[in-house]
Amino acid sequence: MKKIILALIAGIVVVHANAQNKITVDEPEFSGQVVYVKTDTEGLLLPKENAQIKTKAGASLYLVGIGSIKSRLHIQGKTAKTRIPQSALTKFIVRAVDNKTDPLQIINIIQFDIKGNARRAEMSKSNSFGGDSSNNMKRMDFNAKKYGEDSYLVAIDNLPAGEYGIYVTNPNEKDEKNSLVIATFGVD
């Protein structure tokens, strides 16, 4: 009889411990929205900003025909309005169209460089000697798992201080626009 009672107590302790570690933050309402998980029960919807895709050729390309062309994402302002603290593990809930696609294919978490009064990330570079490169953005590694009906719980280890953006792409859609909406935040 003592063994049965001890087994029941051990089972209750395990269930109680798992219930305490479960995140109960609501999913964002719309696809592309991102919630920063402050605590297991509290989230913060990240603001979204319009990023422009700008392509610029170096002056030497115009003068002598030798040089490079760069495409970059630009967001006005040096810093994001939302600031989050540095920690060993940073979590987000990212809403997608559904959560049936590998999140590494559709979720992009990028770190911006600061230049003047803008945050920017280099997308591609090409020069006249054939030195082409693409996907040059500083992408952050993350782990993700399904969360709720259409979202992913994204976790990033040791996110360094800086300016960041998160955006979701739809691999079934080609988007030819010259702007992109990105959820932004800064880590202090």
PDB file of C-alpha atoms in Angstrom:
ATOM      1  CA  MET A   1       0.000   0.000   0.000  1.00  0.00           C
ATOM      2  CA  LYS A   2       2.883   2.381   0.819  1.00  0.00           C
ATOM      3  CA  LYS A   3       4.344   1.817  -2.665  1.00  0.00           C
ATOM      4  CA  ILE A   4       1.065   2.788  -4.317  1.00  0.00           C
ATOM      5  CA  ILE A   5       0.772   5.963  -2.241  1.00  0.00           C
ATOM      6  CA  LEU A   6       4.405   6.916  -2.988  1.00  0.00           C
ATOM      7  CA  ALA A   7       3.849   6.291  -6.706  1.00  0.00           C
ATOM      8  CA  LEU A   8       0.745   8.518  -6.680  1.00  0.00           C
ATOM      9  CA  ILE A   9       2.591  11.297  -4.850  1.00  0.00           C
ATOM     10  CA  ALA A  10       5.508  11.069  -7.288  1.00  0.00           C
ATOM     11  CA  GLY A  11       3.076  11.250 -10.236  1.00  0.00           C
ATOM     12  CA  ILE A  12       1.344  14.321  -8.799  1.00  0.00           C
ATOM     13  CA  VAL A  13       4.696  16.064  -8.248  1.00  0.00           C
ATOM     14  CA  VAL A  14       5.761  15.393 -11.872  1.00  0.00           C
ATOM     15  CA  VAL A  15       2.429  16.639 -13.280  1.00  0.00           C
ATOM     16  CA  HIS A  16       2.571  19.732 -11.053  1.00  0.00           C
ATOM     17  CA  ALA A  17       6.178  20.502 -12.090  1.00  0.00           C
ATOM     18  CA  ASN A  18       5.310  20.158 -15.798  1.00  0.00           C
ATOM     19  CA  ALA A  19       2.257  22.394 -15.384  1.00  0.00           C
ATOM     20  CA  GLN A  20       4.418  25.122 -13.840  1.00  0.00           C
ATOM     21  CA  ASN A  21       6.828  25.107 -16.827  1.00  0.00           C
ATOM     22  CA  LYS A  22       4.078  25.372 -19.456  1.00  0.00           C
ATOM     23  CA  ILE A  23       3.760  28.656 -21.341  1.00  0.00           C
ATOM     24  CA  THR A  24       0.192  29.941 -21.380  1.00  0.00           C
ATOM     25  CA  VAL A  25       0.626  33.110 -23.447  1.00  0.00           C
ATOM     26  CA  ASP A  26      -2.023  33.598 -26.149  1.00  0.00           C
ATOM     27  CA  GLU A  27      -1.114  33.224 -29.816  1.00  0.00           C
ATOM     28  CA  PRO A  28      -0.915  36.470 -31.797  1.00  0.00           C
ATOM     29  CA  GLU A  29      -4.106  37.242 -33.689  1.00  0.00           C
ATOM     30  CA  PHE A  30      -2.709  37.615 -37.218  1.00  0.00           C
ATOM     31  CA  SER A  31      -0.120  35.894 -39.400  1.00  0.00           C
ATOM     32  CA  GLY A  32       3.247  37.655 -39.182  1.00  0.00           C
ATOM     33  CA  GLN A  33       2.683  38.987 -35.671  1.00  0.00           C
ATOM     34  CA  VAL A  34       5.262  38.203 -32.979  1.00  0.00           C
ATOM     35  CA  VAL A  35       4.841  38.076 -29.195  1.00  0.00           C
ATOM     36  CA  TYR A  36       7.850  38.306 -26.883  1.00  0.00           C
ATOM     37  CA  VAL A  37       7.375  35.852 -23.986  1.00  0.00           C
ATOM     38  CA  LYS A  38       8.194  37.893 -20.873  1.00  0.00           C
ATOM     39  CA  THR A  39       7.122  35.156 -18.437  1.00  0.00           C
ATOM     40  CA  ASP A  40       5.313  31.831 -18.769  1.00  0.00           C
ATOM     41  CA  THR A  41       2.009  33.718 -18.443  1.00  0.00           C
ATOM     42  CA  GLU A  42       2.781  37.176 -19.891  1.00  0.00           C
ATOM     43  CA  GLY A  43       3.597  38.228 -23.444  1.00  0.00           C
ATOM     44  CA  LEU A  44       4.270  41.480 -25.281  1.00  0.00           C
ATOM     45  CA  LEU A  45       3.176  42.015 -28.899  1.00  0.00           C
ATOM     46  CA  LEU A  46       6.141  43.429 -30.839  1.00  0.00           C
ATOM     47  CA  PRO A  47       5.474  46.504 -32.976  1.00  0.00           C
ATOM     48  CA  LYS A  48       5.889  46.205 -36.717  1.00  0.00           C
ATOM     49  CA  GLU A  49       7.809  48.626 -38.889  1.00  0.00           C
ATOM     50  CA  ASN A  50       8.026  49.055 -42.637  1.00  0.00           C
ATOM     51  CA  ALA A  51      11.408  48.147 -44.058  1.00  0.00           C
ATOM     52  CA  GLN A  52      12.422  49.317 -47.492  1.00  0.00           C
ATOM     53  CA  ILE A  53      14.587  47.323 -49.836  1.00  0.00           C
ATOM     54  CA  LYS A  54      17.198  49.656 -51.296  1.00  0.00           C
ATOM     55  CA  THR A  55      19.679  48.823 -54.013  1.00  0.00           C
ATOM     56  CA  LYS A  56      22.723  51.023 -54.449  1.00  0.00           C
ATOM     57  CA  ALA A  57      25.665  50.930 -56.827  1.00  0.00           C
ATOM     58  CA  GLY A  58      29.090  52.226 -55.841  1.00  0.00           C
ATOM     59  CA  ALA A  59      30.320  55.416 -57.534  1.00  0.00           C
ATOM     60  CA  SER A  60      33.176  53.546 -59.210  1.00  0.00           C
ATOM     61  CA  LEU A  61      30.650  51.421 -61.109  1.00  0.00           C
ATOM     62  CA  TYR A  62      29.278  54.573 -62.736  1.00  0.00           C
ATOM     63  CA  LEU A  63      32.687  56.155 -63.356  1.00  0.00           C
ATOM     64  CA  VAL A  64      34.798  53.278 -64.660  1.00  0.00           C
ATOM     65  CA  GLY A  65      32.398  50.353 -64.915  1.00  0.00           C
ATOM     66  CA  ILE A  66      34.054  48.440 -62.084  1.00  0.00           C
ATOM     67  CA  GLY A  67      32.426  48.212 -58.677  1.00  0.00           C
ATOM     68  CA  SER A  68      29.657  46.643 -56.697  1.00  0.00           C
ATOM     69  CA  ILE A  69      25.903  46.767 -56.202  1.00  0.00           C
ATOM     70  CA  LYS A  70      24.354  46.082 -52.782  1.00  0.00           C
ATOM     71  CA  SER A  71      20.743  45.430 -51.773  1.00  0.00           C
ATOM     72  CA  ARG A  72      19.803  46.191 -48.177  1.00  0.00           C
ATOM     73  CA  LEU A  73      16.799  46.301 -45.882  1.00  0.00           C
ATOM     74  CA  HIS A  74      16.439  49.760 -44.303  1.00  0.00           C
ATOM     75  CA  ILE A  75      14.318  50.787 -41.313  1.00  0.00           C
ATOM     76  CA  GLN A  76      14.287  54.423 -40.202  1.00  0.00           C
ATOM     77  CA  GLY A  77      15.537  55.132 -36.695  1.00  0.00           C
ATOM     78  CA  LYS A  78      18.579  53.841 -34.837  1.00  0.00           C
ATOM     79  CA  THR A  79      16.654  51.786 -32.290  1.00  0.00           C
ATOM     80  CA  ALA A  80      13.429  49.834 -31.956  1.00  0.00           C
ATOM     81  CA  LYS A  81      10.814  51.151 -29.526  1.00  0.00           C
ATOM     82  CA  THR A  82      10.504  47.818 -27.718  1.00  0.00           C
ATOM     83  CA  ARG A  83      13.478  46.851 -25.557  1.00  0.00           C
ATOM     84  CA  ILE A  84      13.974  43.446 -23.970  1.00  0.00           C
ATOM     85  CA  PRO A  85      16.622  42.345 -21.472  1.00  0.00           C
ATOM     86  CA  GLN A  86      19.527  40.106 -22.361  1.00  0.00           C
ATOM     87  CA  SER A  87      19.059  36.580 -21.017  1.00  0.00           C
ATOM     88  CA  ALA A  88      20.291  33.031 -21.465  1.00  0.00           C
ATOM     89  CA  LEU A  89      17.088  32.098 -23.329  1.00  0.00           C
ATOM     90  CA  THR A  90      14.784  34.486 -25.211  1.00  0.00           C
ATOM     91  CA  LYS A  91      11.398  33.205 -26.400  1.00  0.00           C
ATOM     92  CA  PHE A  92       8.885  34.425 -28.950  1.00  0.00           C
ATOM     93  CA  ILE A  93       5.567  33.182 -30.269  1.00  0.00           C
ATOM     94  CA  VAL A  94       5.496  33.732 -34.027  1.00  0.00           C
ATOM     95  CA  ARG A  95       2.181  33.419 -35.882  1.00  0.00           C
ATOM     96  CA  ALA A  96       2.333  31.959 -39.395  1.00  0.00           C
ATOM     97  CA  VAL A  97      -0.337  30.997 -41.924  1.00  0.00           C
ATOM     98  CA  ASP A  98      -0.234  27.582 -40.258  1.00  0.00           C
ATOM     99  CA  ASN A  99       2.409  25.597 -38.371  1.00  0.00           C
ATOM    100  CA  LYS A 100       2.843  22.750 -40.834  1.00  0.00           C
ATOM    101  CA  THR A 101       5.999  24.133 -42.501  1.00  0.00           C
ATOM    102  CA  ASP A 102       9.525  23.784 -41.152  1.00  0.00           C
ATOM    103  CA  PRO A 103       9.946  27.051 -39.192  1.00  0.00           C
ATOM    104  CA  LEU A 104      13.565  27.401 -40.344  1.00  0.00           C
ATOM    105  CA  GLN A 105      12.212  27.909 -43.890  1.00  0.00           C
ATOM    106  CA  ILE A 106       9.747  30.689 -43.094  1.00  0.00           C
ATOM    107  CA  ILE A 107      10.852  32.509 -39.922  1.00  0.00           C
ATOM    108  CA  ASN A 108      13.692  34.979 -40.263  1.00  0.00           C
ATOM    109  CA  ILE A 109      15.353  36.564 -37.248  1.00  0.00           C
ATOM    110  CA  ILE A 110      17.955  39.083 -38.325  1.00  0.00           C
ATOM    111  CA  GLN A 111      20.352  41.440 -36.598  1.00  0.00           C
ATOM    112  CA  PHE A 112      20.612  44.958 -37.993  1.00  0.00           C
ATOM    113  CA  ASP A 113      23.670  47.157 -38.367  1.00  0.00           C
ATOM    114  CA  ILE A 114      23.282  50.836 -37.448  1.00  0.00           C
ATOM    115  CA  LYS A 115      24.311  53.373 -40.087  1.00  0.00           C
ATOM    116  CA  GLY A 116      23.388  57.017 -39.655  1.00  0.00           C
ATOM    117  CA  ASN A 117      19.791  57.213 -38.497  1.00  0.00           C
ATOM    118  CA  ALA A 118      18.758  53.779 -39.820  1.00  0.00           C
ATOM    119  CA  ARG A 119      18.914  50.088 -39.072  1.00  0.00           C
ATOM    120  CA  ARG A 120      19.950  48.028 -42.053  1.00  0.00           C
ATOM    121  CA  ALA A 121      20.778  44.494 -43.139  1.00  0.00           C
ATOM    122  CA  GLU A 122      22.629  43.576 -46.321  1.00  0.00           C
ATOM    123  CA  MET A 123      20.624  41.139 -48.436  1.00  0.00           C
ATOM    124  CA  SER A 124      22.958  40.657 -51.392  1.00  0.00           C
ATOM    125  CA  LYS A 125      26.057  42.010 -53.069  1.00  0.00           C
ATOM    126  CA  SER A 126      27.372  41.729 -56.607  1.00  0.00           C
ATOM    127  CA  ASN A 127      30.514  43.124 -58.154  1.00  0.00           C
ATOM    128  CA  SER A 128      31.764  43.399 -61.714  1.00  0.00           C
ATOM    129  CA  PHE A 129      34.337  40.612 -61.236  1.00  0.00           C
ATOM    130  CA  GLY A 130      31.650  37.996 -60.546  1.00  0.00           C
ATOM    131  CA  GLY A 131      31.783  38.042 -56.761  1.00  0.00           C
ATOM    132  CA  ASP A 132      28.055  37.572 -56.182  1.00  0.00           C
ATOM    133  CA  SER A 133      26.627  36.706 -52.789  1.00  0.00           C
ATOM    134  CA  SER A 134      23.113  36.550 -51.421  1.00  0.00           C
ATOM    135  CA  ASN A 135      21.435  35.857 -48.090  1.00  0.00           C
ATOM    136  CA  ASN A 136      24.059  38.044 -46.423  1.00  0.00           C
ATOM    137  CA  MET A 137      21.827  39.098 -43.524  1.00  0.00           C
ATOM    138  CA  LYS A 138      23.014  38.274 -40.025  1.00  0.00           C
ATOM    139  CA  ARG A 139      20.482  35.539 -39.330  1.00  0.00           C
ATOM    140  CA  MET A 140      20.136  34.318 -35.778  1.00  0.00           C
ATOM    141  CA  ASP A 141      20.025  30.596 -35.037  1.00  0.00           C
ATOM    142  CA  PHE A 142      16.938  29.448 -33.179  1.00  0.00           C
ATOM    143  CA  ASN A 143      14.972  26.398 -32.113  1.00  0.00           C
ATOM    144  CA  ALA A 144      11.241  26.208 -32.699  1.00  0.00           C
ATOM    145  CA  LYS A 145       8.309  23.947 -32.064  1.00  0.00           C
ATOM    146  CA  LYS A 146       4.598  24.109 -32.828  1.00  0.00           C
ATOM    147  CA  TYR A 147       2.570  26.304 -30.513  1.00  0.00           C
ATOM    148  CA  GLY A 148      -1.203  26.544 -30.504  1.00  0.00           C
ATOM    149  CA  GLU A 149      -3.164  26.335 -33.751  1.00  0.00           C
ATOM    150  CA  ASP A 150      -0.971  28.288 -36.214  1.00  0.00           C
ATOM    151  CA  SER A 151       2.112  29.509 -34.370  1.00  0.00           C
ATOM    152  CA  TYR A 152       5.629  28.498 -33.368  1.00  0.00           C
ATOM    153  CA  LEU A 153       7.378  28.876 -30.037  1.00  0.00           C
ATOM    154  CA  VAL A 154      10.826  30.178 -30.985  1.00  0.00           C
ATOM    155  CA  ALA A 155      13.760  30.067 -28.562  1.00  0.00           C
ATOM    156  CA  ILE A 156      17.130  31.797 -29.018  1.00  0.00           C
ATOM    157  CA  ASP A 157      20.099  31.095 -26.763  1.00  0.00           C
ATOM    158  CA  ASN A 158      22.204  34.024 -25.504  1.00  0.00           C
ATOM    159  CA  LEU A 159      20.934  36.719 -27.860  1.00  0.00           C
ATOM    160  CA  PRO A 160      23.572  39.481 -27.769  1.00  0.00           C
ATOM    161  CA  ALA A 161      22.777  43.173 -27.334  1.00  0.00           C
ATOM    162  CA  GLY A 162      21.700  44.817 -30.577  1.00  0.00           C
ATOM    163  CA  GLU A 163      18.812  45.659 -32.893  1.00  0.00           C
ATOM    164  CA  TYR A 164      16.710  42.860 -34.382  1.00  0.00           C
ATOM    165  CA  GLY A 165      13.798  42.077 -36.633  1.00  0.00           C
ATOM    166  CA  ILE A 166      11.567  39.045 -37.118  1.00  0.00           C
ATOM    167  CA  TYR A 167       9.521  38.401 -40.223  1.00  0.00           C
ATOM    168  CA  VAL A 168       7.622  35.455 -41.646  1.00  0.00           C
ATOM    169  CA  THR A 169       7.665  34.544 -45.315  1.00  0.00           C
ATOM    170  CA  ASN A 170       5.187  32.398 -47.176  1.00  0.00           C
ATOM    171  CA  PRO A 171       7.145  29.940 -49.346  1.00  0.00           C
ATOM    172  CA  ASN A 172       4.118  29.511 -51.645  1.00  0.00           C
ATOM    173  CA  GLU A 173       3.919  33.207 -52.550  1.00  0.00           C
ATOM    174  CA  LYS A 174       6.276  35.363 -54.573  1.00  0.00           C
ATOM    175  CA  ASP A 175       6.367  38.926 -53.270  1.00  0.00           C
ATOM    176  CA  GLU A 176       7.721  41.527 -55.633  1.00  0.00           C
ATOM    177  CA  LYS A 177       7.056  44.536 -53.389  1.00  0.00           C
ATOM    178  CA  ASN A 178       9.824  46.926 -52.493  1.00  0.00           C
ATOM    179  CA  SER A 179       8.943  46.915 -48.787  1.00  0.00           C
ATOM    180  CA  LEU A 180       8.583  44.398 -46.011  1.00  0.00           C
ATOM    181  CA  VAL A 181       6.844  44.565 -42.627  1.00  0.00           C
ATOM    182  CA  ILE A 182       9.114  43.437 -39.782  1.00  0.00           C
ATOM    183  CA  ALA A 183       8.460  43.014 -36.049  1.00  0.00           C
ATOM    184  CA  THR A 184      11.335  44.865 -34.376  1.00  0.00           C
ATOM    185  CA  PHE A 185      12.969  44.875 -30.960  1.00  0.00           C
ATOM    186  CA  GLY A 186      16.238  45.731 -29.300  1.00  0.00           C
ATOM    187  CA  VAL A 187      18.198  43.770 -26.710  1.00  0.00           C
ATOM    188  CA  ASP A 188      19.935  45.717 -23.940  1.00  0.00           C
TER     189      ASP A 188
END
